[in-house]
Amino acid sequence: MSIDYNALDVVVDLAAIRANYRLLSTKVPRLCPVVKSDAYGHGLVEVARALRAEGAREFCVGVTAEAVKLKRGGIPGDVYALLGLIDEDEAADCFEYDVIPVCHRLDQLETLAILSSGMGKPARVAVKFDCGMRRLGFRENEAAGLAMFLRDTPGLSLVAVMAHLACADNPAQADFTAEQAIRFGEVEAAFREVGLSPNFSLANSAAILSAPHLGLDFARPGVALYGANPFDGGELEDFGQGLRPAMSCSAPLLSVRDLDPGEPLGYGGLFRTHRPTRVGVAAAGYADCVSRGLSSSDGQGAAMLVRGERCFVLGRVSMQMTMIDVTNVPEARPGDRAYILGGEGQEAIRPEELAKWWGTIPYEVFCLLGLNRRRFIDSDSA
Ligand SMILES: *Cc1c(COP(=O)(O)O)cnc(C)c1O
């Protein structure tokens, strides 16, 4: 899915993603970048190619179709499909494209085992354990039985065992994370007990940054690769220091006009000027995934960046337009870029800030803005 008719300019700086990869590699040496959901909106194949140049040799995607897209896009290496097999047809794709499904139900493994006899080779599989997320995965008490099944089923070749941390970004829940790690350790022991030694993987971005000892055989960074700090604004904030946001997003100003005090503005007159106000109209709105949640009745919430200055959003975000206060930018004129995310200089809008204004997390901001048509740059070779 993409939006290709808007005025929005979404730019992905692949150099920032490579730099973030290098930074994370200093914490945990073997990384399996998570490029699910079109690399969190940053471009699946483009991001994977950039990370390969940095040394990445394996990737996590969500669904098998994404893995196939990576392979067809000319990206070699191991690809894990984190959602496992959604339907049986995908099993054939896994064989054809050498995709490793992260199975979380026994019937998925059985389907692959049955197919393997016709294919003349075993299916490479990973398995997912639920060590506290309570979303997908085998339970810990199934570990010993599953390990024996995997060892004794010739059609299956176990590559990796995974679990996912639920609260690693919250220091107040460090006990729960430690508990999850202990449970995963028990899973690991059960596999080793029957003589299996696949790769064990637990850590996401937050754990890589704050608890690198959970890196185990390989870690799975997502959001930090794209430059968002999982600890933004909290006591562990410094763990994410040096991450560089890769995505920026801007729209041209369509109009700059002076309004008198006391004028209600936009749909519903949600905001009313209380002084002479110069209003810029940016060509971006909720149809471009610039959330209507950025609307502001007091002009003190969300902001965009014009000529390096913060300009507050005024009133309701509309379908393809958003009004901002450019009173403090006397040189502002139609055609200027209004940055919704990023921009030049000290005041560049950070993904964490935009997410807060939006009432969400950077993950969602990236995924949604990334639905727009994008451009790729490499600021290292600029
Ligand atoms: C999305 C995902 C990750 C990456 O998480 P981040 O918080 O973005 O680093 C890792 N593992 C699994 C299983 C995931 O679904």
mmCIF file of C-alpha atoms and ligand atoms in Angstrom:
data_model
loop_
_atom_site.group_PDB
_atom_site.id
_atom_site.type_symbol
_atom_site.label_atom_id
_atom_site.label_comp_id
_atom_site.label_asym_id
_atom_site.label_seq_id
_atom_site.Cartn_x
_atom_site.Cartn_y
_atom_site.Cartn_z
ATOM 1 C CA MET A 1 0.000 0.000 0.000
ATOM 2 C CA SER A 2 1.227 3.489 -0.711
ATOM 3 C CA ILE A 3 -0.070 6.995 -1.186
ATOM 4 C CA ASP A 4 1.468 8.431 -4.323
ATOM 5 C CA TYR A 5 -0.547 11.513 -5.176
ATOM 6 C CA ASN A 6 0.247 13.828 -2.275
ATOM 7 C CA ALA A 7 2.428 16.884 -1.919
ATOM 8 C CA LEU A 8 4.233 15.410 1.043
ATOM 9 C CA ASP A 9 7.965 14.760 0.740
ATOM 10 C CA VAL A 10 8.970 11.796 2.883
ATOM 11 C CA VAL A 11 12.724 11.303 2.836
ATOM 12 C CA VAL A 12 14.611 8.330 4.254
ATOM 13 C CA ASP A 13 18.299 8.843 4.969
ATOM 14 C CA LEU A 14 19.884 5.420 4.638
ATOM 15 C CA ALA A 15 23.126 6.733 6.147
ATOM 16 C CA ALA A 16 21.311 7.301 9.452
ATOM 17 C CA ILE A 17 20.041 3.719 9.458
ATOM 18 C CA ARG A 18 23.538 2.403 8.783
ATOM 19 C CA ALA A 19 24.955 4.574 11.581
ATOM 20 C CA ASN A 20 22.310 3.288 13.996
ATOM 21 C CA TYR A 21 23.189 -0.278 13.008
ATOM 22 C CA ARG A 22 26.858 0.402 13.766
ATOM 23 C CA LEU A 23 25.933 1.927 17.120
ATOM 24 C CA LEU A 24 23.786 -1.067 18.094
ATOM 25 C CA SER A 25 26.532 -3.458 16.937
ATOM 26 C CA THR A 26 28.807 -2.063 19.633
ATOM 27 C CA LYS A 27 26.319 -3.403 22.223
ATOM 28 C CA VAL A 28 25.435 -6.778 20.678
ATOM 29 C CA PRO A 29 27.685 -7.999 17.876
ATOM 30 C CA ARG A 30 25.218 -10.144 15.922
ATOM 31 C CA LEU A 31 22.106 -8.305 14.856
ATOM 32 C CA CYS A 32 19.164 -9.541 12.841
ATOM 33 C CA PRO A 33 17.495 -6.269 11.790
ATOM 34 C CA VAL A 34 13.705 -6.208 11.956
ATOM 35 C CA VAL A 35 12.411 -4.881 8.643
ATOM 36 C CA LYS A 36 8.766 -5.885 9.053
ATOM 37 C CA SER A 37 6.004 -3.559 7.865
ATOM 38 C CA ASP A 38 8.123 -2.151 5.063
ATOM 39 C CA ALA A 39 11.001 -1.539 7.504
ATOM 40 C CA TYR A 40 8.701 0.428 9.810
ATOM 41 C CA GLY A 41 7.695 2.501 6.800
ATOM 42 C CA HIS A 42 11.308 3.162 5.732
ATOM 43 C CA GLY A 43 11.394 0.850 2.687
ATOM 44 C CA LEU A 44 11.938 -2.907 3.011
ATOM 45 C CA VAL A 45 14.397 -3.615 0.215
ATOM 46 C CA GLU A 46 16.212 -0.280 0.388
ATOM 47 C CA VAL A 47 16.827 -0.588 4.124
ATOM 48 C CA ALA A 48 17.900 -4.240 3.898
ATOM 49 C CA ARG A 49 20.330 -3.419 1.106
ATOM 50 C CA ALA A 50 21.829 -0.568 3.144
ATOM 51 C CA LEU A 51 22.188 -2.827 6.187
ATOM 52 C CA ARG A 52 23.809 -5.577 4.165
ATOM 53 C CA ALA A 53 26.486 -3.085 3.181
ATOM 54 C CA GLU A 54 27.047 -2.647 6.914
ATOM 55 C CA GLY A 55 27.382 -6.392 7.492
ATOM 56 C CA ALA A 56 23.838 -7.581 8.264
ATOM 57 C CA ARG A 57 23.360 -11.124 6.997
ATOM 58 C CA GLU A 58 19.929 -11.998 8.375
ATOM 59 C CA PHE A 59 16.614 -10.182 8.708
ATOM 60 C CA CYS A 60 13.249 -10.475 10.415
ATOM 61 C CA VAL A 61 10.067 -9.637 8.535
ATOM 62 C CA GLY A 62 6.461 -10.095 9.602
ATOM 63 C CA VAL A 63 4.808 -12.197 6.941
ATOM 64 C CA THR A 64 6.113 -14.592 4.313
ATOM 65 C CA ALA A 65 5.136 -12.224 1.490
ATOM 66 C CA GLU A 66 7.587 -9.664 2.843
ATOM 67 C CA ALA A 67 10.318 -12.296 2.946
ATOM 68 C CA VAL A 68 9.596 -13.198 -0.687
ATOM 69 C CA LYS A 69 9.783 -9.514 -1.604
ATOM 70 C CA LEU A 70 13.204 -9.271 0.041
ATOM 71 C CA LYS A 71 14.495 -12.313 -1.810
ATOM 72 C CA ARG A 72 13.083 -11.162 -5.125
ATOM 73 C CA GLY A 73 14.613 -7.780 -4.387
ATOM 74 C CA GLY A 74 17.991 -9.467 -4.507
ATOM 75 C CA ILE A 75 18.723 -9.571 -0.782
ATOM 76 C CA PRO A 76 20.452 -12.832 0.134
ATOM 77 C CA GLY A 77 20.701 -14.247 3.651
ATOM 78 C CA ASP A 78 18.399 -15.772 6.203
ATOM 79 C CA VAL A 79 14.955 -14.239 6.563
ATOM 80 C CA TYR A 80 12.705 -15.037 9.498
ATOM 81 C CA ALA A 81 8.949 -14.520 9.109
ATOM 82 C CA LEU A 82 7.889 -13.534 12.629
ATOM 83 C CA LEU A 83 4.184 -14.307 12.253
ATOM 84 C CA GLY A 84 4.857 -17.889 11.260
ATOM 85 C CA LEU A 85 2.736 -19.556 8.607
ATOM 86 C CA ILE A 86 -0.595 -17.808 8.185
ATOM 87 C CA ASP A 87 -1.981 -20.358 5.764
ATOM 88 C CA GLU A 88 -0.691 -23.582 4.336
ATOM 89 C CA ASP A 89 0.056 -22.092 0.908
ATOM 90 C CA GLU A 90 2.866 -20.133 2.466
ATOM 91 C CA ALA A 91 4.722 -23.315 3.300
ATOM 92 C CA ALA A 92 5.603 -23.816 -0.367
ATOM 93 C CA ASP A 93 6.941 -20.241 -0.553
ATOM 94 C CA CYS A 94 9.125 -20.957 2.449
ATOM 95 C CA PHE A 95 10.739 -23.856 0.586
ATOM 96 C CA GLU A 96 11.006 -22.038 -2.709
ATOM 97 C CA TYR A 97 12.512 -18.864 -1.272
ATOM 98 C CA ASP A 98 14.298 -20.424 1.689
ATOM 99 C CA VAL A 99 12.311 -18.405 4.218
ATOM 100 C CA ILE A 100 12.433 -19.418 7.884
ATOM 101 C CA PRO A 101 8.953 -19.240 9.420
ATOM 102 C CA VAL A 102 8.926 -18.554 13.157
ATOM 103 C CA CYS A 103 6.363 -21.213 14.090
ATOM 104 C CA HIS A 104 4.224 -20.822 17.164
ATOM 105 C CA ARG A 105 1.759 -23.717 16.681
ATOM 106 C CA LEU A 106 2.442 -27.400 16.268
ATOM 107 C CA ASP A 107 0.273 -27.679 13.143
ATOM 108 C CA GLN A 108 2.549 -25.173 11.361
ATOM 109 C CA LEU A 109 5.513 -27.459 11.992
ATOM 110 C CA GLU A 110 3.512 -30.513 10.922
ATOM 111 C CA THR A 111 2.512 -28.828 7.645
ATOM 112 C CA LEU A 112 6.152 -28.068 6.904
ATOM 113 C CA ALA A 113 7.274 -31.563 7.852
ATOM 114 C CA ILE A 114 4.710 -33.157 5.512
ATOM 115 C CA LEU A 115 5.686 -30.878 2.641
ATOM 116 C CA SER A 116 9.372 -31.547 3.150
ATOM 117 C CA SER A 117 9.138 -35.164 1.950
ATOM 118 C CA GLY A 118 7.836 -33.984 -1.431
ATOM 119 C CA MET A 119 10.490 -31.255 -1.562
ATOM 120 C CA GLY A 120 13.315 -33.648 -0.823
ATOM 121 C CA LYS A 121 14.819 -31.376 1.800
ATOM 122 C CA PRO A 122 13.995 -30.458 5.381
ATOM 123 C CA ALA A 123 12.207 -27.217 6.175
ATOM 124 C CA ARG A 124 14.347 -24.700 8.006
ATOM 125 C CA VAL A 125 12.274 -23.475 10.925
ATOM 126 C CA ALA A 126 12.435 -21.298 14.000
ATOM 127 C CA VAL A 127 10.095 -21.551 16.962
ATOM 128 C CA LYS A 128 8.680 -18.839 19.141
ATOM 129 C CA PHE A 129 8.088 -19.153 22.870
ATOM 130 C CA ASP A 130 5.705 -17.097 24.922
ATOM 131 C CA CYS A 131 7.758 -16.171 27.972
ATOM 132 C CA GLY A 132 5.358 -13.506 29.218
ATOM 133 C CA MET A 133 4.029 -11.549 26.235
ATOM 134 C CA ARG A 134 0.965 -13.807 26.088
ATOM 135 C CA ARG A 135 0.502 -13.120 22.398
ATOM 136 C CA LEU A 136 2.048 -15.827 20.221
ATOM 137 C CA GLY A 137 4.210 -18.771 21.102
ATOM 138 C CA PHE A 138 4.595 -22.118 22.774
ATOM 139 C CA ARG A 139 4.418 -22.148 26.548
ATOM 140 C CA GLU A 140 7.538 -22.870 28.570
ATOM 141 C CA ASN A 141 6.140 -26.173 29.798
ATOM 142 C CA GLU A 142 5.939 -27.345 26.175
ATOM 143 C CA ALA A 143 9.671 -26.815 25.630
ATOM 144 C CA ALA A 144 10.916 -30.308 26.430
ATOM 145 C CA GLY A 145 8.262 -32.027 24.299
ATOM 146 C CA LEU A 146 8.715 -29.628 21.405
ATOM 147 C CA ALA A 147 12.482 -29.994 21.519
ATOM 148 C CA MET A 148 12.166 -33.774 21.209
ATOM 149 C CA PHE A 149 9.631 -33.448 18.395
ATOM 150 C CA LEU A 150 11.978 -31.143 16.494
ATOM 151 C CA ARG A 151 14.961 -33.396 17.078
ATOM 152 C CA ASP A 152 13.085 -36.494 15.951
ATOM 153 C CA THR A 153 11.264 -35.108 12.906
ATOM 154 C CA PRO A 154 13.556 -35.509 9.899
ATOM 155 C CA GLY A 155 11.630 -33.009 7.772
ATOM 156 C CA LEU A 156 12.403 -30.135 10.126
ATOM 157 C CA SER A 157 15.700 -28.395 10.661
ATOM 158 C CA LEU A 158 15.653 -26.059 13.659
ATOM 159 C CA VAL A 159 17.599 -22.842 13.110
ATOM 160 C CA ALA A 160 16.518 -20.590 15.970
ATOM 161 C CA VAL A 161 14.418 -20.305 19.106
ATOM 162 C CA MET A 162 12.946 -16.905 19.948
ATOM 163 C CA ALA A 163 10.872 -15.097 22.528
ATOM 164 C CA HIS A 164 9.856 -11.445 22.658
ATOM 165 C CA LEU A 165 10.151 -9.031 25.577
ATOM 166 C CA ALA A 166 6.997 -7.173 26.554
ATOM 167 C CA CYS A 167 8.327 -4.355 28.765
ATOM 168 C CA ALA A 168 12.023 -3.891 28.003
ATOM 169 C CA ASP A 169 11.545 -0.155 27.338
ATOM 170 C CA ASN A 170 10.219 0.517 30.829
ATOM 171 C CA PRO A 171 12.736 0.521 33.693
ATOM 172 C CA ALA A 172 9.850 0.329 36.171
ATOM 173 C CA GLN A 173 9.111 -3.135 34.768
ATOM 174 C CA ALA A 174 12.707 -4.389 34.824
ATOM 175 C CA ASP A 175 11.665 -7.258 37.108
ATOM 176 C CA PHE A 176 9.251 -8.546 34.505
ATOM 177 C CA THR A 177 11.950 -8.391 31.833
ATOM 178 C CA ALA A 178 14.325 -10.298 34.108
ATOM 179 C CA GLU A 179 11.590 -12.860 34.713
ATOM 180 C CA GLN A 180 11.067 -13.281 30.969
ATOM 181 C CA ALA A 181 14.795 -13.800 30.511
ATOM 182 C CA ILE A 182 14.829 -16.490 33.217
ATOM 183 C CA ARG A 183 11.933 -18.310 31.587
ATOM 184 C CA PHE A 184 13.672 -18.144 28.225
ATOM 185 C CA GLY A 185 16.786 -19.556 29.884
ATOM 186 C CA GLU A 186 14.705 -22.532 30.952
ATOM 187 C CA VAL A 187 13.491 -22.995 27.386
ATOM 188 C CA GLU A 188 17.087 -22.872 26.203
ATOM 189 C CA ALA A 189 18.094 -25.497 28.760
ATOM 190 C CA ALA A 190 15.307 -27.821 27.572
ATOM 191 C CA PHE A 191 16.596 -27.660 23.993
ATOM 192 C CA ARG A 192 20.202 -28.209 24.999
ATOM 193 C CA GLU A 193 19.094 -31.127 27.163
ATOM 194 C CA VAL A 194 17.958 -33.087 24.089
ATOM 195 C CA GLY A 195 21.105 -32.201 22.188
ATOM 196 C CA LEU A 196 19.810 -29.310 20.077
ATOM 197 C CA SER A 197 21.812 -26.109 19.828
ATOM 198 C CA PRO A 198 19.979 -23.648 17.582
ATOM 199 C CA ASN A 199 20.480 -19.890 17.913
ATOM 200 C CA PHE A 200 18.641 -18.304 20.825
ATOM 201 C CA SER A 201 17.278 -14.788 20.419
ATOM 202 C CA LEU A 202 15.381 -12.579 22.849
ATOM 203 C CA ALA A 203 16.412 -8.921 22.677
ATOM 204 C CA ASN A 204 14.649 -6.037 20.916
ATOM 205 C CA SER A 205 15.987 -2.474 20.617
ATOM 206 C CA ALA A 206 15.345 -1.541 24.228
ATOM 207 C CA ALA A 207 17.126 -4.629 25.550
ATOM 208 C CA ILE A 208 20.081 -4.212 23.188
ATOM 209 C CA LEU A 209 20.607 -0.679 24.502
ATOM 210 C CA SER A 210 19.967 -1.222 28.200
ATOM 211 C CA ALA A 211 20.598 -4.933 28.809
ATOM 212 C CA PRO A 212 23.034 -6.150 26.150
ATOM 213 C CA HIS A 213 23.672 -9.339 28.136
ATOM 214 C CA LEU A 214 20.255 -10.431 26.834
ATOM 215 C CA GLY A 215 21.716 -10.316 23.301
ATOM 216 C CA LEU A 216 22.369 -14.108 23.361
ATOM 217 C CA ASP A 217 23.175 -15.549 19.900
ATOM 218 C CA PHE A 218 21.602 -12.692 17.993
ATOM 219 C CA ALA A 219 19.376 -9.715 18.772
ATOM 220 C CA ARG A 220 16.488 -8.234 16.802
ATOM 221 C CA PRO A 221 16.607 -4.432 16.662
ATOM 222 C CA GLY A 222 13.724 -2.552 15.110
ATOM 223 C CA VAL A 223 12.790 0.945 16.176
ATOM 224 C CA ALA A 224 16.300 1.996 17.254
ATOM 225 C CA LEU A 225 17.596 1.252 13.754
ATOM 226 C CA TYR A 226 15.226 3.886 12.490
ATOM 227 C CA GLY A 227 16.511 6.352 15.068
ATOM 228 C CA ALA A 228 13.879 6.459 17.814
ATOM 229 C CA ASN A 229 15.050 6.173 21.408
ATOM 230 C CA PRO A 230 12.922 3.626 23.308
ATOM 231 C CA PHE A 231 13.826 5.445 26.533
ATOM 232 C CA ASP A 232 13.034 8.986 25.407
ATOM 233 C CA GLY A 233 12.164 11.260 28.300
ATOM 234 C CA GLY A 234 12.874 8.630 30.956
ATOM 235 C CA GLU A 235 15.676 7.868 33.382
ATOM 236 C CA LEU A 236 17.391 5.554 30.881
ATOM 237 C CA GLU A 237 17.268 8.126 28.078
ATOM 238 C CA ASP A 238 21.064 8.216 27.747
ATOM 239 C CA PHE A 239 21.085 4.589 26.592
ATOM 240 C CA GLY A 240 19.634 5.807 23.303
ATOM 241 C CA GLN A 241 22.038 8.677 22.888
ATOM 242 C CA GLY A 242 23.479 9.035 19.408
ATOM 243 C CA LEU A 243 20.636 7.389 17.505
ATOM 244 C CA ARG A 244 19.813 9.336 14.344
ATOM 245 C CA PRO A 245 16.244 9.533 13.033
ATOM 246 C CA ALA A 246 16.248 8.471 9.405
ATOM 247 C CA MET A 247 12.845 9.705 8.265
ATOM 248 C CA SER A 248 11.841 13.277 7.599
ATOM 249 C CA CYS A 249 8.601 14.557 6.231
ATOM 250 C CA SER A 250 7.676 17.976 4.895
ATOM 251 C CA ALA A 251 4.981 19.715 2.880
ATOM 252 C CA PRO A 252 4.990 23.031 1.013
ATOM 253 C CA LEU A 253 3.174 26.069 2.357
ATOM 254 C CA LEU A 254 0.266 26.874 0.070
ATOM 255 C CA SER A 255 -0.522 30.230 1.578
ATOM 256 C CA VAL A 256 0.691 32.742 4.153
ATOM 257 C CA ARG A 257 -1.851 35.303 5.371
ATOM 258 C CA ASP A 258 -2.364 37.714 8.252
ATOM 259 C CA LEU A 259 -5.450 37.288 10.405
ATOM 260 C CA ASP A 260 -6.878 39.722 12.932
ATOM 261 C CA PRO A 261 -7.376 38.913 16.602
ATOM 262 C CA GLY A 262 -10.610 37.099 17.402
ATOM 263 C CA GLU A 263 -10.953 35.157 14.145
ATOM 264 C CA PRO A 264 -12.073 31.537 14.452
ATOM 265 C CA LEU A 265 -10.037 29.370 12.152
ATOM 266 C CA GLY A 266 -10.693 26.167 10.210
ATOM 267 C CA TYR A 267 -13.389 23.537 10.716
ATOM 268 C CA GLY A 268 -15.473 24.133 13.776
ATOM 269 C CA GLY A 269 -13.558 27.336 14.478
ATOM 270 C CA LEU A 270 -11.653 25.186 16.940
ATOM 271 C CA PHE A 271 -8.898 27.761 17.374
ATOM 272 C CA ARG A 272 -9.529 31.503 17.671
ATOM 273 C CA THR A 273 -6.728 34.032 17.160
ATOM 274 C CA HIS A 274 -6.075 36.202 20.206
ATOM 275 C CA ARG A 275 -3.556 38.524 18.541
ATOM 276 C CA PRO A 276 -2.643 39.490 14.984
ATOM 277 C CA THR A 277 -1.550 36.124 13.621
ATOM 278 C CA ARG A 278 0.271 35.150 10.456
ATOM 279 C CA VAL A 279 -1.104 31.804 9.356
ATOM 280 C CA GLY A 280 0.604 29.381 6.992
ATOM 281 C CA VAL A 281 -1.309 26.573 5.324
ATOM 282 C CA ALA A 282 0.778 23.418 4.829
ATOM 283 C CA ALA A 283 -0.262 20.974 2.097
ATOM 284 C CA ALA A 284 -0.556 17.933 4.354
ATOM 285 C CA GLY A 285 -3.460 16.481 6.256
ATOM 286 C CA TYR A 286 -4.947 13.305 7.556
ATOM 287 C CA ALA A 287 -5.267 11.816 4.067
ATOM 288 C CA ASP A 288 -1.468 11.866 4.056
ATOM 289 C CA CYS A 289 -1.411 10.082 7.417
ATOM 290 C CA VAL A 290 -0.665 13.352 9.205
ATOM 291 C CA SER A 291 -2.982 12.571 12.071
ATOM 292 C CA ARG A 292 -6.034 14.661 12.827
ATOM 293 C CA GLY A 293 -4.964 14.072 16.410
ATOM 294 C CA LEU A 294 -2.456 16.900 15.869
ATOM 295 C CA SER A 295 -5.375 19.375 15.852
ATOM 296 C CA SER A 296 -5.085 22.054 18.524
ATOM 297 C CA SER A 297 -7.642 24.341 20.119
ATOM 298 C CA ASP A 298 -5.041 26.473 21.899
ATOM 299 C CA GLY A 299 -2.136 26.513 19.435
ATOM 300 C CA GLN A 300 0.234 25.188 22.108
ATOM 301 C CA GLY A 301 0.562 21.532 21.141
ATOM 302 C CA ALA A 302 1.887 20.062 17.913
ATOM 303 C CA ALA A 303 4.315 22.107 15.849
ATOM 304 C CA MET A 304 5.945 22.086 12.420
ATOM 305 C CA LEU A 305 9.315 23.526 11.486
ATOM 306 C CA VAL A 306 9.528 26.381 8.955
ATOM 307 C CA ARG A 307 12.902 28.005 8.248
ATOM 308 C CA GLY A 308 14.268 26.418 11.405
ATOM 309 C CA GLU A 309 11.510 27.818 13.657
ATOM 310 C CA ARG A 310 8.823 25.918 15.506
ATOM 311 C CA CYS A 311 5.335 26.870 14.324
ATOM 312 C CA PHE A 312 2.323 25.628 16.282
ATOM 313 C CA VAL A 313 -0.559 23.830 14.604
ATOM 314 C CA LEU A 314 -3.728 25.930 14.763
ATOM 315 C CA GLY A 315 -7.197 24.431 14.832
ATOM 316 C CA ARG A 316 -8.242 21.254 13.073
ATOM 317 C CA VAL A 317 -6.024 19.295 10.748
ATOM 318 C CA SER A 318 -8.018 18.877 7.533
ATOM 319 C CA MET A 319 -7.857 16.225 4.845
ATOM 320 C CA GLN A 320 -4.998 17.679 2.814
ATOM 321 C CA MET A 321 -4.112 20.855 4.729
ATOM 322 C CA THR A 322 -2.943 21.969 8.145
ATOM 323 C CA MET A 323 -2.739 25.539 9.442
ATOM 324 C CA ILE A 324 0.271 26.690 11.447
ATOM 325 C CA ASP A 325 1.274 29.893 13.218
ATOM 326 C CA VAL A 326 4.143 31.520 11.284
ATOM 327 C CA THR A 327 3.946 34.859 13.106
ATOM 328 C CA ASN A 328 7.522 34.375 14.329
ATOM 329 C CA VAL A 329 8.827 33.623 10.842
ATOM 330 C CA PRO A 330 8.352 36.944 9.022
ATOM 331 C CA GLU A 331 10.160 35.670 5.915
ATOM 332 C CA ALA A 332 7.797 32.702 5.531
ATOM 333 C CA ARG A 333 6.229 32.524 2.083
ATOM 334 C CA PRO A 334 4.292 30.089 -0.068
ATOM 335 C CA GLY A 335 6.537 27.244 -1.257
ATOM 336 C CA ASP A 336 8.530 27.096 1.993
ATOM 337 C CA ARG A 337 8.800 23.593 3.435
ATOM 338 C CA ALA A 338 6.914 22.905 6.643
ATOM 339 C CA TYR A 339 8.491 19.922 8.388
ATOM 340 C CA ILE A 340 6.132 17.593 10.172
ATOM 341 C CA LEU A 341 9.071 15.359 11.109
ATOM 342 C CA GLY A 342 12.762 16.242 11.050
ATOM 343 C CA GLY A 343 14.062 19.395 9.372
ATOM 344 C CA GLU A 344 17.264 21.369 9.636
ATOM 345 C CA GLY A 345 19.017 22.497 12.797
ATOM 346 C CA GLN A 346 18.536 22.367 16.556
ATOM 347 C CA GLU A 347 14.776 22.534 16.406
ATOM 348 C CA ALA A 348 14.340 19.528 14.095
ATOM 349 C CA ILE A 349 11.193 17.671 15.076
ATOM 350 C CA ARG A 350 12.045 14.394 16.740
ATOM 351 C CA PRO A 351 9.949 11.279 16.157
ATOM 352 C CA GLU A 352 9.304 10.919 19.890
ATOM 353 C CA GLU A 353 7.857 14.451 20.079
ATOM 354 C CA LEU A 354 5.656 13.984 17.053
ATOM 355 C CA ALA A 355 4.421 10.710 18.506
ATOM 356 C CA LYS A 356 3.507 12.375 21.786
ATOM 357 C CA TRP A 357 1.532 15.127 20.043
ATOM 358 C CA TRP A 358 -0.119 12.447 17.974
ATOM 359 C CA GLY A 359 -1.015 10.411 21.065
ATOM 360 C CA THR A 360 0.995 7.401 19.961
ATOM 361 C CA ILE A 361 4.513 5.945 19.710
ATOM 362 C CA PRO A 362 7.228 6.530 17.085
ATOM 363 C CA TYR A 363 6.574 3.057 15.644
ATOM 364 C CA GLU A 364 3.110 4.105 14.487
ATOM 365 C CA VAL A 365 4.266 7.504 13.233
ATOM 366 C CA PHE A 366 6.919 5.812 11.067
ATOM 367 C CA CYS A 367 4.593 3.139 9.725
ATOM 368 C CA LEU A 368 1.887 5.635 8.804
ATOM 369 C CA LEU A 369 4.039 8.419 7.333
ATOM 370 C CA GLY A 370 5.934 5.688 5.479
ATOM 371 C CA LEU A 371 2.800 4.839 3.515
ATOM 372 C CA ASN A 372 3.416 7.983 1.501
ATOM 373 C CA ARG A 373 5.601 8.091 -1.573
ATOM 374 C CA ARG A 374 9.200 8.216 -0.339
ATOM 375 C CA ARG A 375 12.613 9.336 -1.522
ATOM 376 C CA PHE A 376 15.875 7.765 -0.412
ATOM 377 C CA ILE A 377 19.048 9.715 0.242
ATOM 378 C CA ASP A 378 22.456 8.859 1.624
ATOM 379 C CA SER A 379 23.790 11.799 3.609
ATOM 380 C CA ASP A 380 27.222 10.095 3.879
ATOM 381 C CA SER A 381 27.796 10.296 0.167
ATOM 382 C CA ALA A 382 26.159 13.697 -0.242
HETATM 383 C C1 LIG B 1 8.936 -5.901 16.113
HETATM 384 C C2 LIG B 1 9.735 -6.945 16.769
HETATM 385 C C3 LIG B 1 11.050 -6.701 17.204
HETATM 386 C C4 LIG B 1 11.684 -5.323 17.173
HETATM 387 O O1 LIG B 1 11.236 -4.563 18.267
HETATM 388 P P1 LIG B 1 11.761 -3.072 18.509
HETATM 389 O O2 LIG B 1 11.130 -2.669 19.785
HETATM 390 O O3 LIG B 1 11.276 -2.263 17.367
HETATM 391 O O4 LIG B 1 13.250 -3.151 18.555
HETATM 392 C C5 LIG B 1 11.775 -7.762 17.700
HETATM 393 N N1 LIG B 1 11.234 -9.007 17.791
HETATM 394 C C6 LIG B 1 9.971 -9.264 17.412
HETATM 395 C C7 LIG B 1 9.429 -10.635 17.569
HETATM 396 C C8 LIG B 1 9.184 -8.252 16.908
HETATM 397 O O5 LIG B 1 7.905 -8.502 16.545
#
